[in-house]
Amino acid sequence: MTAAKDDSNTEEKEKKPKKFQTPKGVNDILPRDHEYYTYLKKIIRHRCRQAGFRRVTTPIFEFTEVFARGIGEGTDIVSKEMYVFEDKAGRSLALKPESTAGVVRAYIENGMSNWPQPVELYYIEPHFRYDKPQKGRYRQFWQFGIEVIGEKDAALDAQIIQLSRLVIEDCGVYPLVELHINNIGDFESREKYAEALKNHYIGKERSLCDSCNDRLHSNPLRLLDCKAEDCKILAQLAPKASEYISKESKEYHEKVLEYLEELGIDYIENPMLVRGLDYYNQTVFEFTVTDNKGQQNSVCGGGRYDGLTELMGGVPDTPAVGFAMGLERMIELMKRENIRVPSKDNLHIFVAQLGDVAKRKCLSLISELREHGIKTVGALGKGSMKAQMRLADKFGVPYSLILGITEVRDGTIILRDMEKGKQEIIPIEKAIEKVIEVIGEKNLDTYSPGEVIY
Ligand code: ATP
Ligand code: MG
């Protein structure tokens, strides 16, 4: 008897469908976390609008070549971190690992060089990299970024740094980060510098990690960026970009610093800062977390990329500057510091009902309450009054409206203060007015999207 029972249990277990999990490094964003994303997106939209930026969205996937050419074959992103796949027609496509290459492709493809220059765009998008998952490092993550294309001036570099500072400030974490800045020169001096770096490292290969041994040949600049201890020591002794950059680049750099001072932005000149994407020249910068308590260091990185448009087949000499900020890293920093964000998800009213007629009446009442900006839920299933009130408690609503058979007959409704446990009977036609009175007009969730024009 027992054995038979056990057998059927095993059979049942086997029949149970497998539970799925997200792939490694990829997470659900649950409602609690959305409060942070919503807040961030809101301040980003606000700060960008104030500065005249317009939003752009490039596709989630593009031809692999867009990234390979734009970011550079020798970079970690292209050589190791890209999700590449073939479509049914055998074309090579890739999930976007970053957005600058795509935005520049869009600039060229949509003839934006004919728009008033500079074209100032921003994006808030998910990106995909086959990175090593850990806190602050995921395989799908969100970046907010901006690109200013079509004009070159040191003031623009300073202005975009100011924009990223404002967003960081609005999140309450500005005291926790510092701005590192460097100038890696024009393409010619960058080449010379890369050569000098190579010479510095040649003969020291055995002290380098495996990745750096690859970088030595494919992307020597990135050697300065490695987090392995031995590589860090060697990097300290390496030649500095400032020894290789031209007089013009030095002057340009000084100007950027001057403008930063004008804007009251503190910075640290960091000769080790290079940034590993091929398209950077001149200014490079990064906001990093100062204490780095187990936190991924960089929250925002950017710089100038004057050669990218030409490299991607656009008009030569189209200068550009931009940055990208990691939303997860910002949110983790905020949470670490117990910074909370305003949430509008709290409910005002729970509507409970009993009986068919009451249910029908509640349906339109709920709709009307919502129209007035009163955040309302109702248990329109079959539950008993007791079960419904338990649910109201679980939702944490401050008030409930209760419509039973007696109230329907009398044309009334009960308004219950959930905290005090007190209730009063009011005429049903006064329900909305009364609810607005108790929750306060200023707390209503009304919104005006503006009117459509026909
Ligand atoms: P890291 O050195 O930490 O790998 P990165 O130089 O690869 O950073 P960028 O390509 O400059 O990063 O991207 C800009 C920002 O996007 C980073 O400063 C970071 O905040 C965020 N970011 C980059 N990769 C990831 C990732 N795998 N998961 C979460 N955020 C990321
Ligand atoms: Mg990286």
Tab-separated table of C-alpha atoms and ligand atoms in Angstrom:
chain	number	residue	atom	x	y	z
A	1	MET	CA	0.000	0.000	0.000
A	2	THR	CA	2.688	2.415	1.119
A	3	ALA	CA	4.968	1.349	-1.710
A	4	ALA	CA	2.242	1.926	-4.265
A	5	LYS	CA	1.656	5.377	-2.842
A	6	ASP	CA	5.365	6.161	-3.020
A	7	ASP	CA	5.460	5.033	-6.640
A	8	SER	CA	2.609	7.257	-7.642
A	9	ASN	CA	4.358	10.148	-5.884
A	10	THR	CA	7.522	9.635	-7.871
A	11	GLU	CA	5.495	9.423	-11.024
A	12	GLU	CA	3.744	12.628	-10.119
A	13	LYS	CA	7.065	14.287	-9.428
A	14	GLU	CA	8.387	13.188	-12.784
A	15	LYS	CA	5.363	14.543	-14.551
A	16	LYS	CA	5.792	17.970	-12.933
A	17	PRO	CA	7.113	20.383	-15.506
A	18	LYS	CA	10.613	21.636	-14.941
A	19	LYS	CA	10.930	24.994	-13.194
A	20	PHE	CA	12.688	27.565	-15.304
A	21	GLN	CA	15.281	30.040	-14.173
A	22	THR	CA	16.717	33.099	-15.860
A	23	PRO	CA	20.093	32.569	-17.533
A	24	LYS	CA	23.149	33.473	-15.470
A	25	GLY	CA	23.719	37.218	-15.142
A	26	VAL	CA	20.188	38.091	-16.259
A	27	ASN	CA	17.557	39.234	-13.765
A	28	ASP	CA	13.871	40.033	-13.470
A	29	ILE	CA	13.160	43.595	-12.461
A	30	LEU	CA	10.465	43.254	-9.804
A	31	PRO	CA	8.106	46.069	-8.715
A	32	ARG	CA	10.307	47.166	-5.757
A	33	ASP	CA	13.289	47.639	-8.061
A	34	HIS	CA	11.184	49.350	-10.693
A	35	GLU	CA	10.682	52.171	-8.218
A	36	TYR	CA	14.405	52.883	-8.578
A	37	TYR	CA	14.434	52.473	-12.358
A	38	THR	CA	11.382	54.704	-12.660
A	39	TYR	CA	12.992	57.358	-10.502
A	40	LEU	CA	16.239	57.240	-12.463
A	41	LYS	CA	14.503	57.350	-15.819
A	42	LYS	CA	12.453	60.286	-14.628
A	43	ILE	CA	15.412	62.401	-13.528
A	44	ILE	CA	17.330	61.439	-16.664
A	45	ARG	CA	14.458	62.535	-18.908
A	46	HIS	CA	14.099	65.716	-16.917
A	47	ARG	CA	17.804	66.616	-16.917
A	48	CYS	CA	18.147	65.808	-20.627
A	49	ARG	CA	15.083	67.836	-21.550
A	50	GLN	CA	16.425	70.819	-19.615
A	51	ALA	CA	19.602	70.595	-21.700
A	52	GLY	CA	17.854	70.234	-25.061
A	53	PHE	CA	18.639	66.551	-25.633
A	54	ARG	CA	16.202	64.373	-27.628
A	55	ARG	CA	15.667	60.692	-26.998
A	56	VAL	CA	16.786	58.019	-29.419
A	57	THR	CA	16.369	54.247	-29.396
A	58	THR	CA	18.457	52.066	-31.638
A	59	PRO	CA	17.486	48.415	-32.192
A	60	ILE	CA	18.292	45.751	-29.623
A	61	PHE	CA	20.247	43.920	-32.329
A	62	GLU	CA	22.201	45.138	-35.316
A	63	PHE	CA	24.622	43.750	-37.855
A	64	THR	CA	27.647	42.507	-35.931
A	65	GLU	CA	29.799	44.633	-38.209
A	66	VAL	CA	28.352	47.873	-36.741
A	67	PHE	CA	29.864	47.011	-33.358
A	68	ALA	CA	32.972	45.288	-34.665
A	69	ARG	CA	33.914	48.307	-36.757
A	70	GLY	CA	32.693	50.939	-34.305
A	71	ILE	CA	33.996	49.556	-31.035
A	72	GLY	CA	37.009	47.763	-32.494
A	73	GLU	CA	37.862	44.099	-33.100
A	74	GLY	CA	40.604	44.126	-30.483
A	75	THR	CA	38.397	45.289	-27.622
A	76	ASP	CA	37.129	42.980	-24.881
A	77	ILE	CA	33.572	43.936	-25.774
A	78	VAL	CA	33.843	42.749	-29.371
A	79	SER	CA	36.274	39.883	-28.968
A	80	LYS	CA	34.823	38.334	-25.794
A	81	GLU	CA	31.610	39.883	-24.600
A	82	MET	CA	29.264	40.116	-27.557
A	83	TYR	CA	26.185	37.944	-28.045
A	84	VAL	CA	26.476	37.083	-31.716
A	85	PHE	CA	24.028	34.943	-33.658
A	86	GLU	CA	23.035	34.175	-37.194
A	87	ASP	CA	19.549	34.826	-38.479
A	88	LYS	CA	17.785	32.371	-40.772
A	89	ALA	CA	19.357	33.973	-43.830
A	90	GLY	CA	22.833	33.501	-42.387
A	91	ARG	CA	23.470	37.166	-41.542
A	92	SER	CA	25.619	37.806	-38.500
A	93	LEU	CA	23.766	39.872	-35.915
A	94	ALA	CA	24.650	40.921	-32.376
A	95	LEU	CA	22.763	42.118	-29.306
A	96	LYS	CA	23.932	45.626	-28.581
A	97	PRO	CA	26.755	45.670	-26.029
A	98	GLU	CA	26.757	49.485	-25.953
A	99	SER	CA	24.926	52.199	-27.863
A	100	THR	CA	27.426	54.685	-29.253
A	101	ALA	CA	28.223	52.696	-32.399
A	102	GLY	CA	24.482	52.231	-33.069
A	103	VAL	CA	23.683	55.900	-32.479
A	104	VAL	CA	26.425	56.948	-34.886
A	105	ARG	CA	25.106	54.429	-37.434
A	106	ALA	CA	21.655	56.020	-36.947
A	107	TYR	CA	23.128	59.531	-37.307
A	108	ILE	CA	24.588	58.587	-40.671
A	109	GLU	CA	21.687	56.459	-41.894
A	110	ASN	CA	19.084	59.129	-41.080
A	111	GLY	CA	21.024	62.052	-42.542
A	112	MET	CA	21.375	63.789	-39.190
A	113	SER	CA	24.387	65.706	-40.483
A	114	ASN	CA	21.753	67.920	-42.136
A	115	TRP	CA	20.086	68.669	-38.809
A	116	PRO	CA	21.208	71.678	-36.771
A	117	GLN	CA	24.571	70.717	-35.242
A	118	PRO	CA	25.481	69.464	-32.791
A	119	VAL	CA	22.841	66.745	-32.649
A	120	GLU	CA	22.260	66.022	-28.973
A	121	LEU	CA	20.735	62.644	-28.221
A	122	TYR	CA	20.163	60.465	-25.189
A	123	TYR	CA	19.106	56.863	-24.648
A	124	ILE	CA	18.001	54.654	-21.757
A	125	GLU	CA	18.331	51.092	-22.953
A	126	PRO	CA	19.160	47.515	-21.978
A	127	HIS	CA	22.522	46.236	-23.194
A	128	PHE	CA	24.023	42.780	-23.364
A	129	ARG	CA	27.525	41.566	-22.644
A	130	TYR	CA	28.909	38.147	-21.928
A	131	ASP	CA	30.597	39.566	-18.816
A	132	LYS	CA	31.507	37.552	-15.717
A	133	PRO	CA	28.383	37.915	-13.585
A	134	GLN	CA	28.867	39.370	-10.102
A	135	LYS	CA	27.382	42.236	-8.121
A	136	GLY	CA	27.198	45.233	-10.444
A	137	ARG	CA	28.168	43.155	-13.488
A	138	TYR	CA	25.396	41.476	-15.410
A	139	ARG	CA	24.767	40.055	-18.844
A	140	GLN	CA	21.781	42.287	-19.374
A	141	PHE	CA	22.080	45.738	-17.839
A	142	TRP	CA	20.678	49.210	-18.433
A	143	GLN	CA	22.647	52.187	-19.561
A	144	PHE	CA	21.675	55.797	-19.798
A	145	GLY	CA	23.902	57.590	-22.240
A	146	ILE	CA	24.192	60.756	-24.257
A	147	GLU	CA	25.919	61.634	-27.490
A	148	VAL	CA	26.722	65.117	-28.815
A	149	ILE	CA	27.598	64.774	-32.487
A	150	GLY	CA	28.748	67.378	-35.006
A	151	GLU	CA	30.642	69.993	-33.031
A	152	LYS	CA	33.886	70.128	-31.100
A	153	ASP	CA	34.563	72.386	-28.189
A	154	ALA	CA	36.112	71.763	-24.794
A	155	ALA	CA	33.012	73.404	-23.301
A	156	LEU	CA	30.875	70.544	-24.654
A	157	ASP	CA	33.090	68.005	-22.876
A	158	ALA	CA	32.642	69.922	-19.635
A	159	GLN	CA	28.904	70.292	-20.192
A	160	ILE	CA	28.251	66.588	-20.622
A	161	ILE	CA	30.285	65.847	-17.507
A	162	GLN	CA	28.068	68.385	-15.756
A	163	LEU	CA	24.961	66.568	-17.020
A	164	SER	CA	26.148	63.229	-15.656
A	165	ARG	CA	27.044	64.908	-12.387
A	166	LEU	CA	23.507	66.283	-12.066
A	167	VAL	CA	21.989	62.833	-12.515
A	168	ILE	CA	24.395	61.348	-9.966
A	169	GLU	CA	23.568	64.198	-7.607
A	170	ASP	CA	19.817	63.715	-8.020
A	171	CYS	CA	20.345	60.088	-6.960
A	172	GLY	CA	22.006	61.278	-3.762
A	173	VAL	CA	25.296	59.467	-4.403
A	174	TYR	CA	27.516	62.277	-5.681
A	175	PRO	CA	29.544	62.360	-2.418
A	176	LEU	CA	30.420	58.703	-3.015
A	177	VAL	CA	32.014	59.101	-6.428
A	178	GLU	CA	34.961	60.902	-7.897
A	179	LEU	CA	35.602	62.120	-11.397
A	180	HIS	CA	38.734	60.847	-13.089
A	181	ILE	CA	39.814	62.551	-16.271
A	182	ASN	CA	42.602	62.220	-18.788
A	183	ASN	CA	43.477	63.173	-22.347
A	184	ILE	CA	44.770	60.382	-24.562
A	185	GLY	CA	45.576	62.694	-27.476
A	186	ASP	CA	44.690	62.538	-31.144
A	187	PHE	CA	44.840	59.327	-33.158
A	188	GLU	CA	48.441	59.834	-34.177
A	189	SER	CA	49.754	60.304	-30.657
A	190	ARG	CA	47.492	57.536	-29.478
A	191	GLU	CA	49.225	55.195	-31.913
A	192	LYS	CA	52.641	56.324	-30.697
A	193	TYR	CA	51.547	55.897	-27.114
A	194	ALA	CA	50.226	52.395	-27.805
A	195	GLU	CA	53.618	51.534	-29.303
A	196	ALA	CA	55.419	52.898	-26.231
A	197	LEU	CA	53.168	50.839	-23.990
A	198	LYS	CA	53.918	47.732	-26.018
A	199	ASN	CA	57.641	48.327	-25.637
A	200	HIS	CA	57.236	48.798	-21.907
A	201	TYR	CA	55.466	45.482	-21.535
A	202	ILE	CA	57.472	43.371	-23.944
A	203	GLY	CA	59.759	41.096	-21.936
A	204	LYS	CA	57.394	41.276	-18.958
A	205	GLU	CA	54.771	38.949	-20.414
A	206	ARG	CA	55.189	36.388	-17.652
A	207	SER	CA	53.979	38.888	-15.061
A	208	LEU	CA	50.866	39.654	-17.075
A	209	CYS	CA	47.535	37.856	-16.807
A	210	ASP	CA	46.271	35.870	-19.816
A	211	SER	CA	43.916	38.624	-20.949
A	212	CYS	CA	46.696	41.201	-20.817
A	213	ASN	CA	48.922	38.961	-22.904
A	214	ASP	CA	46.194	39.137	-25.550
A	215	ARG	CA	45.755	42.872	-25.041
A	216	LEU	CA	49.454	43.469	-25.531
A	217	HIS	CA	48.968	42.688	-29.204
A	218	SER	CA	45.353	43.600	-29.827
A	219	ASN	CA	44.740	46.671	-27.641
A	220	PRO	CA	47.761	47.791	-25.567
A	221	LEU	CA	45.900	50.784	-24.086
A	222	ARG	CA	43.604	48.409	-22.274
A	223	LEU	CA	46.610	47.029	-20.372
A	224	LEU	CA	46.326	50.017	-18.059
A	225	ASP	CA	42.783	49.082	-17.235
A	226	CYS	CA	43.359	45.560	-15.889
A	227	LYS	CA	42.248	44.752	-12.363
A	228	ALA	CA	44.752	41.891	-11.721
A	229	GLU	CA	47.271	42.854	-8.984
A	230	ASP	CA	50.481	42.177	-10.946
A	231	CYS	CA	49.139	43.961	-14.000
A	232	LYS	CA	48.218	46.949	-11.839
A	233	ILE	CA	51.801	47.217	-10.545
A	234	LEU	CA	53.238	47.089	-14.061
A	235	ALA	CA	50.714	49.674	-15.201
A	236	GLN	CA	51.899	52.101	-12.515
A	237	LEU	CA	55.370	51.993	-14.062
A	238	ALA	CA	54.170	52.354	-17.642
A	239	PRO	CA	54.713	55.522	-19.698
A	240	LYS	CA	51.924	58.108	-19.378
A	241	ALA	CA	49.733	59.369	-22.224
A	242	SER	CA	50.612	62.963	-21.305
A	243	GLU	CA	54.201	62.319	-22.456
A	244	TYR	CA	52.936	61.542	-25.958
A	245	ILE	CA	50.144	63.970	-26.659
A	246	SER	CA	50.525	67.068	-28.843
A	247	LYS	CA	50.593	70.682	-27.702
A	248	GLU	CA	47.049	71.129	-29.079
A	249	SER	CA	45.775	68.186	-27.069
A	250	LYS	CA	47.415	69.539	-23.932
A	251	GLU	CA	45.792	72.917	-24.502
A	252	TYR	CA	42.471	71.281	-25.188
A	253	HIS	CA	42.774	69.314	-21.951
A	254	GLU	CA	43.593	72.461	-19.975
A	255	LYS	CA	40.500	74.125	-21.409
A	256	VAL	CA	38.263	71.221	-20.349
A	257	LEU	CA	39.693	71.405	-16.823
A	258	GLU	CA	39.185	75.160	-16.754
A	259	TYR	CA	35.526	74.765	-17.722
A	260	LEU	CA	35.043	72.055	-15.101
A	261	GLU	CA	36.390	74.451	-12.502
A	262	GLU	CA	34.013	77.101	-13.797
A	263	LEU	CA	31.158	74.658	-13.209
A	264	GLY	CA	32.478	73.805	-9.750
A	265	ILE	CA	33.167	70.180	-10.619
A	266	ASP	CA	35.998	68.500	-8.713
A	267	TYR	CA	38.192	66.150	-10.729
A	268	ILE	CA	41.238	63.956	-10.399
A	269	GLU	CA	43.674	63.948	-13.282
A	270	ASN	CA	44.372	60.284	-13.836
A	271	PRO	CA	47.126	59.484	-16.368
A	272	MET	CA	46.196	55.783	-16.100
A	273	LEU	CA	42.720	56.323	-17.441
A	274	VAL	CA	42.488	55.181	-21.060
A	275	ARG	CA	39.136	53.472	-21.664
A	276	GLY	CA	39.365	50.481	-23.885
A	277	LEU	CA	37.116	51.263	-26.806
A	278	ASP	CA	38.917	51.992	-30.038
A	279	TYR	CA	36.893	55.057	-30.872
A	280	TYR	CA	38.061	57.320	-28.050
A	281	ASN	CA	40.451	60.211	-28.564
A	282	GLN	CA	41.284	63.299	-26.499
A	283	THR	CA	39.129	63.574	-23.384
A	284	VAL	CA	38.295	60.395	-21.481
A	285	PHE	CA	36.580	60.410	-18.100
A	286	GLU	CA	34.970	58.150	-15.576
A	287	PHE	CA	32.961	58.556	-12.394
A	288	THR	CA	34.126	55.874	-9.970
A	289	VAL	CA	33.028	54.862	-6.491
A	290	THR	CA	35.622	56.037	-3.989
A	291	ASP	CA	35.553	53.343	-1.307
A	292	ASN	CA	34.748	50.426	-3.592
A	293	LYS	CA	33.329	48.233	-0.795
A	294	GLY	CA	32.936	45.179	-2.978
A	295	GLN	CA	31.283	47.375	-5.545
A	296	GLN	CA	32.141	47.537	-9.233
A	297	ASN	CA	34.129	50.676	-9.528
A	298	SER	CA	32.896	52.565	-12.526
A	299	VAL	CA	29.378	54.022	-12.614
A	300	CYS	CA	29.778	56.212	-15.673
A	301	GLY	CA	32.359	56.481	-18.426
A	302	GLY	CA	32.775	58.522	-21.536
A	303	GLY	CA	34.859	60.718	-23.708
A	304	ARG	CA	35.437	62.134	-27.146
A	305	TYR	CA	35.220	60.021	-30.301
A	306	ASP	CA	35.946	62.334	-33.185
A	307	GLY	CA	36.919	59.607	-35.638
A	308	LEU	CA	33.961	57.292	-35.229
A	309	THR	CA	31.556	58.858	-37.732
A	310	GLU	CA	34.125	58.693	-40.515
A	311	LEU	CA	35.107	55.165	-39.489
A	312	MET	CA	31.476	54.156	-39.893
A	313	GLY	CA	31.140	55.651	-43.342
A	314	GLY	CA	29.830	59.093	-42.418
A	315	VAL	CA	31.067	62.595	-43.176
A	316	PRO	CA	34.758	62.910	-42.216
A	317	ASP	CA	35.592	65.335	-39.426
A	318	THR	CA	32.377	64.896	-37.534
A	319	PRO	CA	33.463	65.315	-33.929
A	320	ALA	CA	31.502	63.772	-31.077
A	321	VAL	CA	31.507	63.327	-27.325
A	322	GLY	CA	29.390	61.229	-24.993
A	323	PHE	CA	29.106	58.995	-21.966
A	324	ALA	CA	27.251	55.961	-20.648
A	325	MET	CA	26.064	55.362	-17.101
A	326	GLY	CA	25.166	51.960	-15.632
A	327	LEU	CA	21.747	52.080	-13.964
A	328	GLU	CA	22.202	48.900	-11.900
A	329	ARG	CA	25.428	50.229	-10.440
A	330	MET	CA	23.742	53.511	-9.533
A	331	ILE	CA	20.821	51.678	-7.945
A	332	GLU	CA	23.102	49.348	-5.978
A	333	LEU	CA	24.984	52.341	-4.658
A	334	MET	CA	21.747	54.032	-3.642
A	335	LYS	CA	20.527	50.911	-1.870
A	336	ARG	CA	23.852	50.415	-0.142
A	337	GLU	CA	23.457	53.894	1.321
A	338	ASN	CA	19.810	53.230	2.241
A	339	ILE	CA	18.659	55.926	-0.138
A	340	ARG	CA	14.967	55.521	-0.842
A	341	VAL	CA	13.093	56.956	-3.800
A	342	PRO	CA	9.625	58.432	-3.916
A	343	SER	CA	7.123	55.778	-4.898
A	344	LYS	CA	3.701	56.390	-6.297
A	345	ASP	CA	2.615	52.772	-6.129
A	346	ASN	CA	0.858	53.035	-2.755
A	347	LEU	CA	-2.888	52.379	-2.960
A	348	HIS	CA	-5.621	54.661	-1.606
A	349	ILE	CA	-8.721	52.518	-1.497
A	350	PHE	CA	-9.870	48.940	-1.438
A	351	VAL	CA	-13.432	48.293	-2.577
A	352	ALA	CA	-15.174	45.294	-1.027
A	353	GLN	CA	-18.591	44.033	-2.058
A	354	LEU	CA	-21.088	41.314	-1.366
A	355	GLY	CA	-23.808	40.096	-3.703
A	356	ASP	CA	-24.426	40.387	-7.427
A	357	VAL	CA	-25.961	43.836	-7.481
A	358	ALA	CA	-23.223	45.259	-5.264
A	359	LYS	CA	-20.583	43.754	-7.505
A	360	ARG	CA	-22.069	45.391	-10.582
A	361	LYS	CA	-22.301	48.767	-8.827
A	362	CYS	CA	-18.722	48.451	-7.607
A	363	LEU	CA	-17.422	47.896	-11.088
A	364	SER	CA	-18.438	51.385	-12.198
A	365	LEU	CA	-17.594	52.898	-8.814
A	366	ILE	CA	-14.012	51.563	-9.077
A	367	SER	CA	-13.687	52.955	-12.557
A	368	GLU	CA	-14.968	56.353	-11.411
A	369	LEU	CA	-12.661	56.436	-8.391
A	370	ARG	CA	-9.684	55.739	-10.660
A	371	GLU	CA	-10.760	58.478	-13.081
A	372	HIS	CA	-10.528	60.915	-10.171
A	373	GLY	CA	-6.930	59.889	-9.483
A	374	ILE	CA	-7.812	57.662	-6.537
A	375	LYS	CA	-5.624	54.554	-6.687
A	376	THR	CA	-8.165	51.783	-6.236
A	377	VAL	CA	-8.250	47.997	-6.141
A	378	GLY	CA	-11.279	45.821	-5.630
A	379	ALA	CA	-11.735	42.156	-4.880
A	380	LEU	CA	-14.264	41.251	-7.484
A	381	GLY	CA	-13.824	37.518	-6.980
A	382	LYS	CA	-16.166	35.542	-4.781
A	383	GLY	CA	-14.439	35.887	-1.365
A	384	SER	CA	-16.386	36.411	1.874
A	385	MET	CA	-16.412	39.885	3.407
A	386	LYS	CA	-13.896	38.670	5.995
A	387	ALA	CA	-11.542	37.360	3.312
A	388	GLN	CA	-11.837	40.604	1.371
A	389	MET	CA	-10.989	42.694	4.430
A	390	ARG	CA	-7.970	40.485	5.113
A	391	LEU	CA	-6.855	41.190	1.575
A	392	ALA	CA	-7.348	44.931	2.116
A	393	ASP	CA	-5.031	44.670	5.130
A	394	LYS	CA	-2.437	42.854	3.056
A	395	PHE	CA	-2.540	45.611	0.430
A	396	GLY	CA	-1.901	48.102	3.232
A	397	VAL	CA	-4.619	50.488	2.041
A	398	PRO	CA	-5.546	53.323	4.406
A	399	TYR	CA	-9.278	53.134	3.546
A	400	SER	CA	-11.864	50.680	2.266
A	401	LEU	CA	-15.273	51.184	0.741
A	402	ILE	CA	-17.696	48.385	1.539
A	403	LEU	CA	-20.899	47.716	-0.327
A	404	GLY	CA	-23.140	44.963	1.061
A	405	ILE	CA	-26.738	43.961	0.420
A	406	THR	CA	-28.099	46.396	3.050
A	407	GLU	CA	-26.122	49.329	1.638
A	408	VAL	CA	-27.326	48.589	-1.893
A	409	ARG	CA	-30.907	48.623	-0.631
A	410	ASP	CA	-30.368	51.909	1.300
A	411	GLY	CA	-28.338	53.666	-1.408
A	412	THR	CA	-25.358	53.974	0.979
A	413	ILE	CA	-21.799	52.693	1.269
A	414	ILE	CA	-19.449	52.138	4.226
A	415	LEU	CA	-16.165	54.018	4.398
A	416	ARG	CA	-13.723	52.265	6.711
A	417	ASP	CA	-10.573	53.808	8.133
A	418	MET	CA	-8.320	50.748	8.168
A	419	GLU	CA	-5.818	52.062	10.687
A	420	LYS	CA	-8.290	53.299	13.295
A	421	GLY	CA	-10.715	50.480	12.583
A	422	LYS	CA	-13.565	53.018	12.475
A	423	GLN	CA	-16.255	53.236	9.851
A	424	GLU	CA	-19.095	55.490	8.765
A	425	ILE	CA	-22.064	55.069	6.475
A	426	ILE	CA	-22.356	57.641	3.696
A	427	PRO	CA	-24.734	58.139	0.756
A	428	ILE	CA	-23.230	56.359	-2.243
A	429	GLU	CA	-23.370	59.450	-4.440
A	430	LYS	CA	-21.103	61.202	-1.930
A	431	ALA	CA	-18.517	58.397	-1.940
A	432	ILE	CA	-16.004	60.009	-4.298
A	433	GLU	CA	-16.200	63.420	-2.670
A	434	LYS	CA	-15.717	61.876	0.763
A	435	VAL	CA	-12.763	59.717	-0.329
A	436	ILE	CA	-11.023	62.738	-1.850
A	437	GLU	CA	-11.569	64.569	1.419
A	438	VAL	CA	-9.953	61.840	3.536
A	439	ILE	CA	-6.974	61.077	1.313
A	440	GLY	CA	-6.368	64.752	0.496
A	441	GLU	CA	-6.672	66.373	-2.916
A	442	LYS	CA	-2.903	66.861	-3.244
A	443	ASN	CA	-2.373	63.099	-3.001
A	444	LEU	CA	-4.550	62.240	-5.986
A	445	ASP	CA	-2.801	60.486	-8.854
A	446	THR	CA	-4.156	62.625	-11.646
A	447	TYR	CA	-2.074	63.235	-14.699
A	448	SER	CA	-2.324	65.186	-17.863
A	449	PRO	CA	-0.653	63.669	-20.895
A	450	GLY	CA	-1.633	66.753	-22.901
A	451	GLU	CA	-4.263	66.514	-25.591
A	452	VAL	CA	-3.871	64.802	-28.929
A	453	ILE	CA	-4.332	67.033	-31.940
A	454	TYR	CA	-6.532	65.891	-34.805
B	1	ATP	P1	33.984	47.823	-16.531
B	1	ATP	O1	35.409	48.263	-16.554
B	1	ATP	O2	33.353	47.890	-15.150
B	1	ATP	O3	33.747	46.523	-17.235
B	1	ATP	P2	33.312	49.188	-18.931
B	1	ATP	O4	34.495	50.061	-19.206
B	1	ATP	O5	33.200	47.895	-19.643
B	1	ATP	O6	33.188	48.933	-17.348
B	1	ATP	P3	31.536	50.953	-20.326
B	1	ATP	O7	31.566	50.179	-21.563
B	1	ATP	O8	32.222	52.234	-20.248
B	1	ATP	O9	31.994	50.018	-19.090
B	1	ATP	O10	30.003	51.157	-19.880
B	1	ATP	C1	29.585	52.305	-19.168
B	1	ATP	C2	28.952	51.933	-17.855
B	1	ATP	O11	28.047	50.846	-18.005
B	1	ATP	C3	29.934	51.455	-16.809
B	1	ATP	O12	30.521	52.523	-16.155
B	1	ATP	C4	29.042	50.649	-15.896
B	1	ATP	O13	28.386	51.506	-14.988
B	1	ATP	C5	28.042	50.050	-16.830
B	1	ATP	N1	28.361	48.651	-17.169
B	1	ATP	C6	29.255	48.188	-18.064
B	1	ATP	N2	29.243	46.845	-18.125
B	1	ATP	C7	28.307	46.435	-17.235
B	1	ATP	C8	27.803	45.159	-16.845
B	1	ATP	N3	28.250	44.037	-17.370
B	1	ATP	N4	26.818	45.130	-15.904
B	1	ATP	C9	26.342	46.266	-15.368
B	1	ATP	N5	26.765	47.489	-15.701
B	1	ATP	C10	27.736	47.583	-16.623
B	2	MG	MG	33.563	45.918	-19.174
